[in-house]
């Protein structure tokens, strides 16, 4: 289950996130924080 969650977050980071641009005001980003 954990591996699936990590895969989905990485997939989002590689596909959707670059299309949206640097909109996140947080550092680290929400998706990066979820991985940690």
PDB file of N, CA and C in Angstrom:
ATOM      1  N   UNK A   1       0.827  -1.196   0.000  1.00  0.00           N
ATOM      2  CA  UNK A   1       0.000   0.000   0.000  1.00  0.00           C
ATOM      3  C   UNK A   1       0.872   1.261   0.000  1.00  0.00           C
ATOM      4  N   UNK A   2       1.923   1.250   0.821  1.00  0.00           N
ATOM      5  CA  UNK A   2       2.824   2.402   0.894  1.00  0.00           C
ATOM      6  C   UNK A   2       3.524   2.628  -0.450  1.00  0.00           C
ATOM      7  N   UNK A   3       3.923   1.538  -1.080  1.00  0.00           N
ATOM      8  CA  UNK A   3       4.595   1.639  -2.374  1.00  0.00           C
ATOM      9  C   UNK A   3       3.669   2.244  -3.421  1.00  0.00           C
ATOM     10  N   UNK A   4       2.412   1.879  -3.380  1.00  0.00           N
ATOM     11  CA  UNK A   4       1.434   2.436  -4.313  1.00  0.00           C
ATOM     12  C   UNK A   4       1.269   3.937  -4.087  1.00  0.00           C
ATOM     13  N   UNK A   5       1.203   4.353  -2.839  1.00  0.00           N
ATOM     14  CA  UNK A   5       1.064   5.779  -2.527  1.00  0.00           C
ATOM     15  C   UNK A   5       2.278   6.557  -3.019  1.00  0.00           C
ATOM     16  N   UNK A   6       3.464   6.020  -2.797  1.00  0.00           N
ATOM     17  CA  UNK A   6       4.687   6.683  -3.262  1.00  0.00           C
ATOM     18  C   UNK A   6       4.690   6.772  -4.778  1.00  0.00           C
ATOM     19  N   UNK A   7       4.286   5.704  -5.441  1.00  0.00           N
ATOM     20  CA  UNK A   7       4.230   5.705  -6.900  1.00  0.00           C
ATOM     21  C   UNK A   7       3.271   6.772  -7.417  1.00  0.00           C
ATOM     22  N   UNK A   8       2.104   6.887  -6.803  1.00  0.00           N
ATOM     23  CA  UNK A   8       1.118   7.872  -7.258  1.00  0.00           C
ATOM     24  C   UNK A   8       1.611   9.302  -7.040  1.00  0.00           C
ATOM     25  N   UNK A   9       2.280   9.542  -5.931  1.00  0.00           N
ATOM     26  CA  UNK A   9       2.830  10.879  -5.683  1.00  0.00           C
ATOM     27  C   UNK A   9       3.918  11.199  -6.695  1.00  0.00           C
ATOM     28  N   UNK A  10       4.806  10.246  -6.941  1.00  0.00           N
ATOM     29  CA  UNK A  10       5.868  10.458  -7.940  1.00  0.00           C
ATOM     30  C   UNK A  10       5.273  10.688  -9.330  1.00  0.00           C
ATOM     31  N   UNK A  11       4.248   9.934  -9.668  1.00  0.00           N
ATOM     32  CA  UNK A  11       3.590  10.101 -10.961  1.00  0.00           C
ATOM     33  C   UNK A  11       3.036  11.515 -11.089  1.00  0.00           C
ATOM     34  N   UNK A  12       2.415  12.001 -10.035  1.00  0.00           N
ATOM     35  CA  UNK A  12       1.909  13.379 -10.022  1.00  0.00           C
ATOM     36  C   UNK A  12       3.059  14.369 -10.205  1.00  0.00           C
ATOM     37  N   UNK A  13       4.158  14.165  -9.488  1.00  0.00           N
ATOM     38  CA  UNK A  13       5.293  15.088  -9.575  1.00  0.00           C
ATOM     39  C   UNK A  13       5.898  15.105 -10.975  1.00  0.00           C
ATOM     40  N   UNK A  14       5.906  13.982 -11.637  1.00  0.00           N
ATOM     41  CA  UNK A  14       6.526  13.895 -12.961  1.00  0.00           C
ATOM     42  C   UNK A  14       5.617  14.344 -14.091  1.00  0.00           C
ATOM     43  N   UNK A  15       4.294  14.272 -13.909  1.00  0.00           N
ATOM     44  CA  UNK A  15       3.383  14.570 -15.009  1.00  0.00           C
ATOM     45  C   UNK A  15       2.582  15.846 -14.794  1.00  0.00           C
ATOM     46  N   UNK A  16       1.810  15.914 -13.745  1.00  0.00           N
ATOM     47  CA  UNK A  16       0.890  17.034 -13.535  1.00  0.00           C
ATOM     48  C   UNK A  16       1.614  18.273 -13.022  1.00  0.00           C
ATOM     49  N   UNK A  17       2.486  18.107 -12.061  1.00  0.00           N
ATOM     50  CA  UNK A  17       3.151  19.239 -11.421  1.00  0.00           C
ATOM     51  C   UNK A  17       3.915  20.138 -12.404  1.00  0.00           C
ATOM     52  N   UNK A  18       4.679  19.594 -13.352  1.00  0.00           N
ATOM     53  CA  UNK A  18       5.365  20.477 -14.308  1.00  0.00           C
ATOM     54  C   UNK A  18       4.403  21.298 -15.170  1.00  0.00           C
ATOM     55  N   UNK A  19       3.226  20.767 -15.428  1.00  0.00           N
ATOM     56  CA  UNK A  19       2.249  21.494 -16.239  1.00  0.00           C
ATOM     57  C   UNK A  19       1.645  22.670 -15.479  1.00  0.00           C
ATOM     58  N   UNK A  20       1.536  22.538 -14.170  1.00  0.00           N
ATOM     59  CA  UNK A  20       0.944  23.592 -13.354  1.00  0.00           C
ATOM     60  C   UNK A  20       1.919  24.727 -13.060  1.00  0.00           C
ATOM     61  N   UNK A  21       3.194  24.438 -13.137  1.00  0.00           N
ATOM     62  CA  UNK A  21       4.192  25.461 -12.852  1.00  0.00           C
ATOM     63  C   UNK A  21       4.451  25.584 -11.358  1.00  0.00           C
ATOM     64  N   UNK A  22       5.347  26.490 -10.997  1.00  0.00           N
ATOM     65  CA  UNK A  22       5.721  26.645  -9.586  1.00  0.00           C
ATOM     66  C   UNK A  22       4.698  27.473  -8.810  1.00  0.00           C
ATOM     67  N   UNK A  23       3.547  26.921  -8.526  1.00  0.00           N
ATOM     68  CA  UNK A  23       2.482  27.633  -7.822  1.00  0.00           C
ATOM     69  C   UNK A  23       2.544  27.447  -6.318  1.00  0.00           C
ATOM     70  N   UNK A  24       3.209  26.420  -5.868  1.00  0.00           N
ATOM     71  CA  UNK A  24       3.167  26.070  -4.451  1.00  0.00           C
ATOM     72  C   UNK A  24       3.927  27.098  -3.625  1.00  0.00           C
ATOM     73  N   UNK A  25       3.277  27.584  -2.578  1.00  0.00           N
ATOM     74  CA  UNK A  25       3.920  28.583  -1.726  1.00  0.00           C
ATOM     75  C   UNK A  25       4.665  27.947  -0.567  1.00  0.00           C
ATOM     76  N   UNK A  26       4.585  26.639  -0.458  1.00  0.00           N
ATOM     77  CA  UNK A  26       5.222  25.938   0.649  1.00  0.00           C
ATOM     78  C   UNK A  26       6.545  25.329   0.214  1.00  0.00           C
ATOM     79  N   UNK A  27       7.440  25.205   1.167  1.00  0.00           N
ATOM     80  CA  UNK A  27       8.712  24.529   0.907  1.00  0.00           C
ATOM     81  C   UNK A  27       8.988  23.603   2.067  1.00  0.00           C
ATOM     82  N   UNK A  28       9.098  22.314   1.894  1.00  0.00           N
ATOM     83  CA  UNK A  28       8.961  21.586   0.636  1.00  0.00           C
ATOM     84  C   UNK A  28       7.504  21.569   0.169  1.00  0.00           C
ATOM     85  N   UNK A  29       7.334  21.233  -1.084  1.00  0.00           N
ATOM     86  CA  UNK A  29       5.978  21.198  -1.637  1.00  0.00           C
ATOM     87  C   UNK A  29       5.145  20.145  -0.906  1.00  0.00           C
ATOM     88  N   UNK A  30       3.849  20.235  -1.047  1.00  0.00           N
ATOM     89  CA  UNK A  30       2.948  19.301  -0.352  1.00  0.00           C
ATOM     90  C   UNK A  30       3.229  17.857  -0.753  1.00  0.00           C
ATOM     91  N   UNK A  31       3.458  17.629  -2.038  1.00  0.00           N
ATOM     92  CA  UNK A  31       3.708  16.256  -2.481  1.00  0.00           C
ATOM     93  C   UNK A  31       5.056  15.754  -1.958  1.00  0.00           C
ATOM     94  N   UNK A  32       6.053  16.621  -1.905  1.00  0.00           N
ATOM     95  CA  UNK A  32       7.353  16.229  -1.363  1.00  0.00           C
ATOM     96  C   UNK A  32       7.239  15.954   0.139  1.00  0.00           C
ATOM     97  N   UNK A  33       6.472  16.765   0.828  1.00  0.00           N
ATOM     98  CA  UNK A  33       6.253  16.573   2.265  1.00  0.00           C
ATOM     99  C   UNK A  33       5.549  15.245   2.533  1.00  0.00           C
ATOM    100  N   UNK A  34       4.605  14.882   1.689  1.00  0.00           N
ATOM    101  CA  UNK A  34       3.895  13.610   1.855  1.00  0.00           C
ATOM    102  C   UNK A  34       4.840  12.427   1.698  1.00  0.00           C
ATOM    103  N   UNK A  35       5.824  12.558   0.813  1.00  0.00           N
ATOM    104  CA  UNK A  35       6.792  11.476   0.636  1.00  0.00           C
ATOM    105  C   UNK A  35       7.673  11.313   1.870  1.00  0.00           C
ATOM    106  N   UNK A  36       7.985  12.424   2.523  1.00  0.00           N
ATOM    107  CA  UNK A  36       8.834  12.359   3.720  1.00  0.00           C
ATOM    108  C   UNK A  36       8.069  11.752   4.860  1.00  0.00           C
TER     109      UNK A  36
END
